[in-house]
Amino acid sequence: MTTDAGGTAALPDADHLPEGEEKARAVRAMFDTIAPRYDLVNRIMTFRMDVGWRRRAIRALDLGTRSIVLDLACGTGDMCVDLEQGGHRPVGADLSFGMLAAARTDAPLLHGDGLALPIAGGTIDGVTCGFALRNFVSLPPMLDELARVLRPGGRIALLDVAEPPNPIMRWGHSIYFGKAVPLIGGLLSDRSAYRYLPKSVAYLPAPVEVQRMIATAGFDDVERTLLSGGISQLYTATRR
Ligand SMILES: C[S@@+](CC[C@H](N)C(=O)[O-])C[C@H]1O[C@@H](n2cnc3c(N)ncnc32)[C@H](O)[C@@H]1O
């Protein structure tokens, strides 16, 4: 990532995956840019499957109604809306002010980094996180923060994209994700952002490594579920 003459963070470049503070600034700038049409592009490029995946994550929390659920990296608030409809009390948090400004939810929203949440320890019943794991600078500190805010017995349900295990599906998916998504995103929104998004999957550690990180952060019952033939994945676990 570079900065322009005015010092504003530039969007990430698909040919260079930034790290550390550079990555955080680039990710925030990218989501600020694509926020106005983020929901539209999501629905089109996933054929609305993203809606079902979020609802599946909420069911997997397996929490009673009126539970307080933090939706980390809530973006435009889709998961908050579904949590409310499921009878929960959501709170959203996101790094991108542009995404929060485009949100259509009545849930309280926090603007800031999910690595340092302004939430007292042990006060949250559940945490959801949709398609954002690969956007964090580092997963272990993020998981430590989730462990801190959750009460013992609290649940997490973390969604992200995945590579299908079946080789034929993986081939078709890589063409769709690598070629069609940047095309659709470029036509409807920002081309460089939607070129970067498929590449950003490289940030995701191997599933076994993610599961090990979750357990190390203080969670039991760590499970990974593949959704829609493995183009999406859901990690669930219970706070020890
Ligand atoms: C692909 S969007 C997902 C939005 C939403 N969860 C959904 O399901 O559509 C990723 C979101 O992660 C947010 N994000 C990235 N890094 C973050 C961080 N360190 N703390 C909080 N939010 C972050 C971005 O601003 C963006 O809104």
Coordinates of C-alpha atoms and ligand atoms in Angstrom, one line a residue:
M1 CA 0.0 0.0 0.0
T2 CA 1.1 3.5 -0.7
T3 CA -0.2 6.9 0.3
D4 CA -1.4 9.5 -2.1
A5 CA -0.2 13.2 -2.1
G6 CA -2.8 14.1 0.5
G7 CA -1.6 11.3 2.8
T8 CA -4.8 9.2 2.4
A9 CA -4.4 5.4 2.6
A10 CA -4.4 3.9 -0.9
L11 CA -6.3 0.7 -1.7
P12 CA -4.5 -2.6 -1.5
D13 CA -2.8 -3.7 -4.7
A14 CA -3.7 -7.3 -5.8
D15 CA -0.1 -8.0 -6.7
H16 CA 1.2 -7.0 -3.2
L17 CA -0.4 -8.4 -0.1
P18 CA 0.4 -5.9 2.7
E19 CA 1.2 -6.8 6.3
G20 CA 1.0 -5.2 9.7
E21 CA -0.1 -1.6 10.0
E22 CA 0.1 -1.2 6.2
K23 CA -2.5 -3.9 5.8
A24 CA -4.9 -2.4 8.4
R25 CA -4.8 1.0 6.6
A26 CA -5.3 -0.6 3.2
V27 CA -8.2 -2.8 4.4
R28 CA -9.9 0.2 6.0
A29 CA -9.5 2.3 2.8
M30 CA -10.7 -0.5 0.6
F31 CA -13.9 -1.1 2.6
D32 CA -14.6 2.7 2.9
T33 CA -14.4 2.8 -0.9
I34 CA -16.6 -0.2 -1.7
A35 CA -19.2 0.3 1.1
P36 CA -22.0 2.0 -0.9
R37 CA -22.4 -1.1 -3.2
Y38 CA -21.0 -3.8 -1.0
D39 CA -24.3 -5.5 -0.3
L40 CA -25.4 -5.5 -3.9
V41 CA -22.1 -7.0 -5.2
N42 CA -22.2 -9.6 -2.4
R43 CA -25.7 -10.8 -3.3
I44 CA -24.8 -11.0 -7.0
M45 CA -21.5 -12.7 -6.7
T46 CA -22.6 -15.3 -4.2
F47 CA -26.1 -15.8 -5.8
R48 CA -27.5 -14.8 -2.4
M49 CA -25.8 -17.7 -0.7
D50 CA -24.1 -15.3 1.7
V51 CA -27.6 -14.7 3.3
G52 CA -28.0 -18.4 4.1
W53 CA -24.4 -18.7 5.4
R54 CA -24.9 -15.9 7.9
R55 CA -28.1 -17.5 9.1
R56 CA -26.4 -20.8 9.4
A57 CA -23.7 -19.2 11.6
I58 CA -26.3 -17.7 13.9
R59 CA -28.0 -21.1 14.3
A60 CA -24.6 -22.6 15.1
L61 CA -24.2 -20.3 18.0
D62 CA -26.9 -22.3 19.7
L63 CA -27.7 -19.5 22.2
G64 CA -31.0 -18.7 23.9
T65 CA -33.0 -15.7 22.8
R66 CA -32.0 -12.3 24.1
S67 CA -28.4 -13.3 24.1
I68 CA -25.9 -10.4 23.7
V69 CA -24.0 -11.2 20.5
L70 CA -21.1 -9.1 19.2
D71 CA -20.9 -9.1 15.4
L72 CA -17.2 -8.4 14.9
A73 CA -16.3 -6.8 11.5
C74 CA -20.0 -6.2 11.0
G75 CA -19.6 -4.2 7.9
T76 CA -23.0 -3.0 6.7
G77 CA -24.8 -4.9 9.4
D78 CA -26.3 -7.8 7.6
M79 CA -25.5 -10.2 10.4
C80 CA -26.9 -7.8 13.0
V81 CA -30.2 -7.7 11.2
D82 CA -30.4 -11.5 11.2
L83 CA -29.3 -11.7 14.8
E84 CA -32.2 -9.3 15.7
Q85 CA -34.6 -11.3 13.7
G86 CA -33.4 -14.4 15.6
G87 CA -34.3 -12.8 18.9
H88 CA -30.8 -11.8 20.0
R89 CA -29.4 -8.5 21.1
P90 CA -26.6 -7.7 18.6
V91 CA -23.8 -5.1 18.9
G92 CA -21.7 -4.5 15.7
A93 CA -18.1 -3.4 15.5
D94 CA -16.1 -2.5 12.4
L95 CA -12.9 -0.7 11.4
S96 CA -14.4 1.0 8.4
F97 CA -16.5 4.0 9.0
G98 CA -17.7 3.9 5.4
M99 CA -19.2 0.4 6.0
L100 CA -20.8 1.5 9.3
A101 CA -22.3 4.6 7.6
A102 CA -23.9 2.3 5.0
A103 CA -25.4 0.0 7.6
R104 CA -29.1 -0.6 7.9
T105 CA -29.5 -2.0 11.4
D106 CA -30.9 -0.7 14.7
A107 CA -28.1 -2.4 16.6
P108 CA -25.6 -0.3 18.4
L109 CA -22.5 0.0 16.3
L110 CA -18.9 0.5 17.5
H111 CA -16.2 2.1 15.2
G112 CA -12.8 0.7 15.9
D113 CA -10.3 -2.1 15.6
G114 CA -11.6 -5.5 16.7
L115 CA -8.2 -6.2 18.3
A116 CA -9.0 -3.6 21.1
L117 CA -12.8 -3.7 21.7
P118 CA -14.3 -1.1 24.1
I119 CA -16.2 -3.9 25.9
A120 CA -15.8 -5.1 29.5
G121 CA -14.4 -8.7 29.9
G122 CA -16.8 -11.6 30.2
T123 CA -19.9 -9.6 29.3
I124 CA -20.8 -11.1 25.9
D125 CA -22.8 -14.3 25.2
G126 CA -21.7 -14.9 21.6
V127 CA -19.6 -13.6 18.8
T128 CA -20.2 -13.8 15.1
C129 CA -17.8 -12.7 12.4
G130 CA -18.6 -12.9 8.7
F131 CA -16.0 -13.1 5.9
A132 CA -13.4 -11.0 7.8
L133 CA -10.9 -13.4 9.3
R134 CA -8.5 -12.8 6.4
N135 CA -8.7 -9.1 6.8
F136 CA -7.2 -9.0 10.3
V137 CA -3.5 -8.2 10.6
S138 CA -3.1 -11.3 12.8
L139 CA -5.6 -13.9 14.0
P140 CA -4.3 -14.9 17.5
P141 CA -4.7 -11.4 19.0
M142 CA -8.2 -11.2 17.5
L143 CA -9.1 -14.6 19.0
D144 CA -7.6 -13.5 22.4
E145 CA -9.8 -10.4 22.3
L146 CA -12.9 -12.6 21.6
A147 CA -11.9 -14.9 24.5
R148 CA -11.6 -11.8 26.8
V149 CA -15.1 -10.3 26.1
L150 CA -16.9 -13.6 26.2
R151 CA -18.4 -15.2 29.3
P152 CA -17.4 -18.8 30.1
G153 CA -19.7 -21.0 28.0
G154 CA -20.0 -18.2 25.4
R155 CA -20.0 -19.2 21.7
I156 CA -18.2 -18.1 18.6
A157 CA -19.3 -18.6 15.0
L158 CA -16.7 -17.4 12.4
L159 CA -17.4 -17.5 8.7
D160 CA -15.1 -17.1 5.8
V161 CA -14.6 -18.2 2.2
A162 CA -12.9 -21.5 1.6
E163 CA -11.4 -23.7 -1.2
P164 CA -13.7 -26.7 -2.0
P165 CA -12.0 -30.0 -1.3
N166 CA -13.3 -31.6 -4.5
P167 CA -10.7 -30.9 -7.3
I168 CA -13.3 -30.2 -10.0
M169 CA -15.3 -27.8 -7.8
R170 CA -12.0 -26.2 -6.7
W171 CA -11.1 -25.6 -10.4
G172 CA -14.5 -24.1 -11.2
H173 CA -14.5 -22.0 -8.1
S174 CA -11.0 -20.7 -8.7
I175 CA -12.0 -19.5 -12.1
Y176 CA -15.2 -17.9 -10.8
F177 CA -13.5 -16.3 -7.8
G178 CA -10.4 -15.3 -9.6
K179 CA -11.9 -14.0 -12.9
A180 CA -15.7 -13.5 -12.6
V181 CA -15.7 -11.8 -9.2
P182 CA -13.2 -9.1 -10.2
L183 CA -15.2 -8.5 -13.4
I184 CA -18.6 -8.2 -11.5
G185 CA -17.0 -6.1 -8.8
G186 CA -15.2 -3.9 -11.3
L187 CA -18.4 -3.2 -13.2
L188 CA -20.5 -2.5 -10.2
S189 CA -18.0 -1.1 -7.7
D190 CA -14.2 -0.8 -7.6
R191 CA -12.1 -3.1 -9.8
S192 CA -8.9 -3.0 -7.7
A193 CA -10.7 -3.9 -4.5
Y194 CA -12.4 -6.9 -6.2
R195 CA -9.1 -8.0 -7.7
Y196 CA -7.6 -7.9 -4.3
L197 CA -10.4 -9.8 -2.5
P198 CA -9.8 -13.2 -4.1
K199 CA -6.0 -12.8 -3.5
S200 CA -6.6 -12.0 0.1
V201 CA -7.6 -15.7 0.7
A202 CA -3.9 -16.3 0.9
Y203 CA -3.9 -14.7 4.3
L204 CA -6.1 -17.5 5.7
P205 CA -4.0 -20.1 7.6
A206 CA -4.7 -23.7 6.9
P207 CA -7.9 -25.0 8.7
V208 CA -6.0 -27.1 11.2
E209 CA -3.9 -24.1 12.1
V210 CA -7.0 -21.9 12.6
Q211 CA -8.5 -24.6 14.8
R212 CA -5.3 -24.8 16.8
M213 CA -5.3 -21.0 17.2
I214 CA -8.9 -21.0 18.4
A215 CA -8.2 -23.7 21.0
T216 CA -5.0 -21.9 22.2
A217 CA -7.1 -18.7 22.7
G218 CA -9.2 -20.5 25.3
F219 CA -12.0 -22.4 23.4
D220 CA -13.3 -25.9 23.6
D221 CA -15.5 -27.9 21.1
V222 CA -13.7 -26.3 18.1
E223 CA -15.4 -27.4 14.9
R224 CA -15.1 -26.6 11.3
T225 CA -18.1 -27.0 8.9
L226 CA -17.9 -26.7 5.2
L227 CA -20.9 -24.9 3.5
S228 CA -22.2 -25.1 0.0
G229 CA -19.7 -27.8 -1.1
G230 CA -16.8 -26.1 0.6
I231 CA -16.8 -22.6 -0.9
S232 CA -17.5 -21.3 2.5
Q233 CA -16.4 -22.4 6.0
L234 CA -17.7 -22.0 9.5
Y235 CA -15.6 -22.3 12.7
T236 CA -17.6 -22.7 15.9
A237 CA -16.3 -23.1 19.5
T238 CA -17.2 -22.6 23.2
R239 CA -15.4 -20.3 25.6
R240 CA -13.7 -22.5 28.2
Ligands
LIG1 C1 -15.8 -8.7 3.8 S1 -16.3 -7.5 5.0 C2 -17.6 -8.5 5.9 C3 -18.7 -7.6 6.4 C4 -19.8 -8.4 7.1 N1 -19.3 -9.1 8.2 C5 -20.5 -9.3 6.2 O1 -20.7 -10.5 6.5 O2 -20.8 -8.9 5.0 C6 -15.0 -7.5 6.1 C7 -15.2 -6.4 7.1 O3 -14.1 -6.6 8.1 C8 -13.8 -5.3 8.6 N2 -12.5 -5.3 9.3 C9 -11.3 -5.6 8.8 N3 -10.4 -5.5 9.7 C10 -11.0 -5.2 10.9 C11 -10.6 -5.0 12.2 N4 -9.3 -5.1 12.6 N5 -11.5 -4.7 13.2 C12 -12.8 -4.5 12.8 N6 -13.3 -4.7 11.6 C13 -12.4 -5.1 10.6 C14 -13.8 -4.4 7.3 O4 -13.9 -3.0 7.6 C15 -15.1 -5.0 6.6 O5 -16.2 -4.3 7.0

